[in-house]
GROMACS .gro file of C-alpha atoms in nm:
model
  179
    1UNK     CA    1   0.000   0.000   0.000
    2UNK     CA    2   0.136   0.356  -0.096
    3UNK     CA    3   0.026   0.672   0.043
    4UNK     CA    4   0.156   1.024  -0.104
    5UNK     CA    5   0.464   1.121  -0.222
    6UNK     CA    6   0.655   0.941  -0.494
    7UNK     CA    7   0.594   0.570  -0.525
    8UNK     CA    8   0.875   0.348  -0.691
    9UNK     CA    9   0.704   0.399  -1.053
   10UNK     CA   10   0.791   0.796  -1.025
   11UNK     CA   11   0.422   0.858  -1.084
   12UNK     CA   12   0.277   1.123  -0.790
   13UNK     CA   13  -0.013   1.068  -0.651
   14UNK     CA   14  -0.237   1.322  -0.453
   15UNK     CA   15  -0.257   1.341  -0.062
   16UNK     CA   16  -0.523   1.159  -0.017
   17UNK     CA   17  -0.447   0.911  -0.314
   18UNK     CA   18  -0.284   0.540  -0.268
   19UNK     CA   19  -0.266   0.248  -0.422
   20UNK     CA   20  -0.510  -0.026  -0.292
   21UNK     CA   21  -0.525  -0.291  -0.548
   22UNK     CA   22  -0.256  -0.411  -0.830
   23UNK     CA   23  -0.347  -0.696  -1.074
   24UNK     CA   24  -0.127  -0.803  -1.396
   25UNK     CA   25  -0.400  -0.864  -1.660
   26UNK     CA   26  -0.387  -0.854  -2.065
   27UNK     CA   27  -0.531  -0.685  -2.268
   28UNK     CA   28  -0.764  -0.922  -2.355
   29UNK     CA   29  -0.884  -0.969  -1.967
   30UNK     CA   30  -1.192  -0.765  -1.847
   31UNK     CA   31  -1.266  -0.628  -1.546
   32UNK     CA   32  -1.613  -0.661  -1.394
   33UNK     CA   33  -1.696  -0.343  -1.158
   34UNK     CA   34  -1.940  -0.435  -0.892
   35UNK     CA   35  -2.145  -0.083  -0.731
   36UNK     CA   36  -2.281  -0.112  -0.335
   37UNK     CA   37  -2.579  -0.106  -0.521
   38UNK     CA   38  -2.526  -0.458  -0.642
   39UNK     CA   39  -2.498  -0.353  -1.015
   40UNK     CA   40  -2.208  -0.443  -1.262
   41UNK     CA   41  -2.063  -0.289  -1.507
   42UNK     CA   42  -1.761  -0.441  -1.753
   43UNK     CA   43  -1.484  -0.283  -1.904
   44UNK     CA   44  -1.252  -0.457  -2.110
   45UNK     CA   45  -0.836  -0.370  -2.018
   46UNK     CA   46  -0.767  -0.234  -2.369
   47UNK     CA   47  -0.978   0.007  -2.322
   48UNK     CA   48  -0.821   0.174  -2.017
   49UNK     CA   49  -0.673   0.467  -2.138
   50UNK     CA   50  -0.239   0.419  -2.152
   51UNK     CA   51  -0.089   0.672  -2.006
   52UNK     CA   52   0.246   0.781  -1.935
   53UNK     CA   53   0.504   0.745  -1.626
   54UNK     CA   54   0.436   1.075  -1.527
   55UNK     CA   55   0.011   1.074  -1.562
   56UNK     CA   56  -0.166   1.095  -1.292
   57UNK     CA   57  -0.398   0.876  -1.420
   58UNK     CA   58  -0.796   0.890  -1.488
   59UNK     CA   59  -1.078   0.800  -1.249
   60UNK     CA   60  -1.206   0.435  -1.293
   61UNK     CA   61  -1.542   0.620  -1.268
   62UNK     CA   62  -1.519   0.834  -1.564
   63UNK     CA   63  -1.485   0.500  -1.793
   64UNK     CA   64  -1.804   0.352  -1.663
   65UNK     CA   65  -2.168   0.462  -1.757
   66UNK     CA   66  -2.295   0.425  -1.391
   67UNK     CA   67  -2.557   0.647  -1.247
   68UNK     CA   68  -2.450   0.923  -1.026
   69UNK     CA   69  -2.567   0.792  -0.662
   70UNK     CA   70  -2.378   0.437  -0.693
   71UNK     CA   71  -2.048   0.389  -0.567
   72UNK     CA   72  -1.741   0.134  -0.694
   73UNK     CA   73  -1.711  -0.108  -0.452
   74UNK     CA   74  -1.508  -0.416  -0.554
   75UNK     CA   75  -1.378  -0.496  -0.885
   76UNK     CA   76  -1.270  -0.881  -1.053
   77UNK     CA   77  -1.069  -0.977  -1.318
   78UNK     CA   78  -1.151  -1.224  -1.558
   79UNK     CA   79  -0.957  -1.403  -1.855
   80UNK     CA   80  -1.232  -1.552  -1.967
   81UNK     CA   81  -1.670  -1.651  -1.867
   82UNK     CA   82  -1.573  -2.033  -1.755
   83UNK     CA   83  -1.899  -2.196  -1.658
   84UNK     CA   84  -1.713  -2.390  -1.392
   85UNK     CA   85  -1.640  -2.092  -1.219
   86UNK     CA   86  -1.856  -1.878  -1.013
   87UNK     CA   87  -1.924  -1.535  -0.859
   88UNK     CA   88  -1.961  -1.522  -0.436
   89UNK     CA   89  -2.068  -1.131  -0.300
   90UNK     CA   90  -2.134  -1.049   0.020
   91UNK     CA   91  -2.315  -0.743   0.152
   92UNK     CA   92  -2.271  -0.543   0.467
   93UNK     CA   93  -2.589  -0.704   0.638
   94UNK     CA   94  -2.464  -1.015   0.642
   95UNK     CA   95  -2.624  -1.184   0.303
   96UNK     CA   96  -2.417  -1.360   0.004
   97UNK     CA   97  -2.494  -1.519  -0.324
   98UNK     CA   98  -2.292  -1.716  -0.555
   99UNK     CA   99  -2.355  -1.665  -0.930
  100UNK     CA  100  -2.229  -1.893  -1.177
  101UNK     CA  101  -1.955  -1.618  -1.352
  102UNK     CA  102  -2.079  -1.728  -1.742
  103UNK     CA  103  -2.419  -1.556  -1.638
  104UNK     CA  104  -2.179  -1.219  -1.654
  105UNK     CA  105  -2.049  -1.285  -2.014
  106UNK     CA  106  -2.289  -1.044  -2.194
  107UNK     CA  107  -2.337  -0.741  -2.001
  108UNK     CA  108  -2.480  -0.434  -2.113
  109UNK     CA  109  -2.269  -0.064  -2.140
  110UNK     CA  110  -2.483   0.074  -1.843
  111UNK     CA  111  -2.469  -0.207  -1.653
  112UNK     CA  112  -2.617  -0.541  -1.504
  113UNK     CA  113  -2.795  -0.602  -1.195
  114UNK     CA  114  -2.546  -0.860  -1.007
  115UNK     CA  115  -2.752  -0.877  -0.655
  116UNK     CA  116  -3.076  -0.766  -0.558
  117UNK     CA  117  -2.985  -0.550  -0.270
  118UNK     CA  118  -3.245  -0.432   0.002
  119UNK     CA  119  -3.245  -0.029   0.054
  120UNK     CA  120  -3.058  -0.026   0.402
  121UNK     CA  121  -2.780  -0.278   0.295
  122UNK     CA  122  -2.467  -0.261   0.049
  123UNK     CA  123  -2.284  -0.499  -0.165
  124UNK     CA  124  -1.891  -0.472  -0.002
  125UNK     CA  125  -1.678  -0.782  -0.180
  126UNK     CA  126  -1.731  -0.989  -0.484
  127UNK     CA  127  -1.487  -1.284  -0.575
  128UNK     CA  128  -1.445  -1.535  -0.775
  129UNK     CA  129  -1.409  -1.907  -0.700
  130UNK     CA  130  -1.388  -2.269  -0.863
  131UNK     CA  131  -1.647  -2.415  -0.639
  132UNK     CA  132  -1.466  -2.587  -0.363
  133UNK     CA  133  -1.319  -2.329  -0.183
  134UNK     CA  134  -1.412  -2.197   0.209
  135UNK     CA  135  -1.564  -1.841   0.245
  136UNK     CA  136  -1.490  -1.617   0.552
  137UNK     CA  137  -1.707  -1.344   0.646
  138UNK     CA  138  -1.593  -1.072   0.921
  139UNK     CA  139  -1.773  -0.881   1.133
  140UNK     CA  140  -1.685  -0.520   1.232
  141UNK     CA  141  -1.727  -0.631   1.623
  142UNK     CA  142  -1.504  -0.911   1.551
  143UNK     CA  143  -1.738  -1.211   1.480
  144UNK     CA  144  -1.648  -1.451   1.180
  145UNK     CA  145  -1.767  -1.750   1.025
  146UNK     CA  146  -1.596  -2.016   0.816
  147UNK     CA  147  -1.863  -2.193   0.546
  148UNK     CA  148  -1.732  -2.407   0.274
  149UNK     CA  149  -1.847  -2.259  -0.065
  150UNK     CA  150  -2.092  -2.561  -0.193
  151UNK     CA  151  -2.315  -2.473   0.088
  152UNK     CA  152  -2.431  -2.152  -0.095
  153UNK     CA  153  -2.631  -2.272  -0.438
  154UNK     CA  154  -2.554  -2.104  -0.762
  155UNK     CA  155  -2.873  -1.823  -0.787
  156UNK     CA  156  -2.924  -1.598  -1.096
  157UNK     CA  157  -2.837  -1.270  -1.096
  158UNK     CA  158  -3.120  -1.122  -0.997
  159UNK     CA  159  -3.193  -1.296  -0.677
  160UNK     CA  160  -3.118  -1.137  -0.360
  161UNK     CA  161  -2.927  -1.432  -0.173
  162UNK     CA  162  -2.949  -1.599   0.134
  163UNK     CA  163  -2.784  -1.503   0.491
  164UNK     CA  164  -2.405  -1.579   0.513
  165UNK     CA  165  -2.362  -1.523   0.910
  166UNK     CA  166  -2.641  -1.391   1.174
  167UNK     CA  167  -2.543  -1.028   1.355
  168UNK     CA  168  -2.558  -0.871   1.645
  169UNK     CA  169  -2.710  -0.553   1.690
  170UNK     CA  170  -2.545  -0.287   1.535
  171UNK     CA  171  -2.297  -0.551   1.412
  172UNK     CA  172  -2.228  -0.537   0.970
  173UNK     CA  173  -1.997  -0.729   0.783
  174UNK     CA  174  -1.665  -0.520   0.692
  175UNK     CA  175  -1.524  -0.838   0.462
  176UNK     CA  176  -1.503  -1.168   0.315
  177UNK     CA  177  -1.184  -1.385   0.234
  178UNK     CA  178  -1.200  -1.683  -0.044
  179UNK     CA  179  -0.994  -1.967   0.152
   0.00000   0.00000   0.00000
């Protein structure tokens, strides 16, 4: 993680700027941007503008047609829409859904809904798994839970999910690790 100053590429970066995630993709990968909103948008890697050693660089936002009051929340890159592979989101109340990642090979320039999400809840992590892996899910008070993946069934995009670990009051869900 970099914050301010220099970092080791000589590009500068703004006070408040730093570098949170890296990935080595080709230009043939896509990314799949996932809102708190539980919409996706897709954006192939060629089309991320090059830019120079000395750019600051454009806002991931200002390549994506998304409507004003949704925020980036998590982002995936994928080579390409295997069928055996699948999509697991969590959301800050506690609720995940796993999506089989070939129902995201044809999205739409303004986006796809990923997740139903209910008004007072927000998507927070989306990842992507080969079916036989364990999910964590961490609370902000410290709770966790350890599930292995094949309990969740594959849902379609649309559907809202089903609950990934009960909370306490005033308890939410600040992550989720793919074991």
């Amino acid at each position: 993680q970099h914050r301010g100053g220099r970092g080791s590429t000589g590009a500068a970066t703004k006070e408040e700027d730093y570098v949170e995630h890296l990935f080595i993709a080709s230009t043939h990968h896509y990314i799949l941007f996932f809102t708190d909103r539980g919409r996706c948008y897709w954006l192939r890697v060629h089309e991320v503008p090059l830019a120079g050693k000395a750019s600051k660089g454009r806002a991931v936002i200002n390549l994506l047609e998304k409507d004003k009051n949704e925020k980036l929340c998590t982002f995936v890159t994928v080579k390409e829409f295997d069928p055996n592979m699948n999509i697991i989101m969590a959301t800050k109340k506690g609720v995940i859904k796993k999506t089989l990642l070939s129902s995201y090979s044809r999205p739409r320039r303004n986006g796809i809904n990923a997740i139903n999400i209910r008004d007072d809840d927000d998507l927070i992590e989306a990842k992507i798994t080969d079916g036989t892996q364990d999910i964590v899910l961490g609370t902000h008070h410290g709770q966790a839970i350890r599930f292995k993946e094949t309990d969740a069934r594959p849902m379609g995009r649309t559907a809202t999910g089903v609950r990934g670990i009960r909370l306490r009051k005033d308890d939410f869900v600040v992550g989720m690790v793919v074991i």
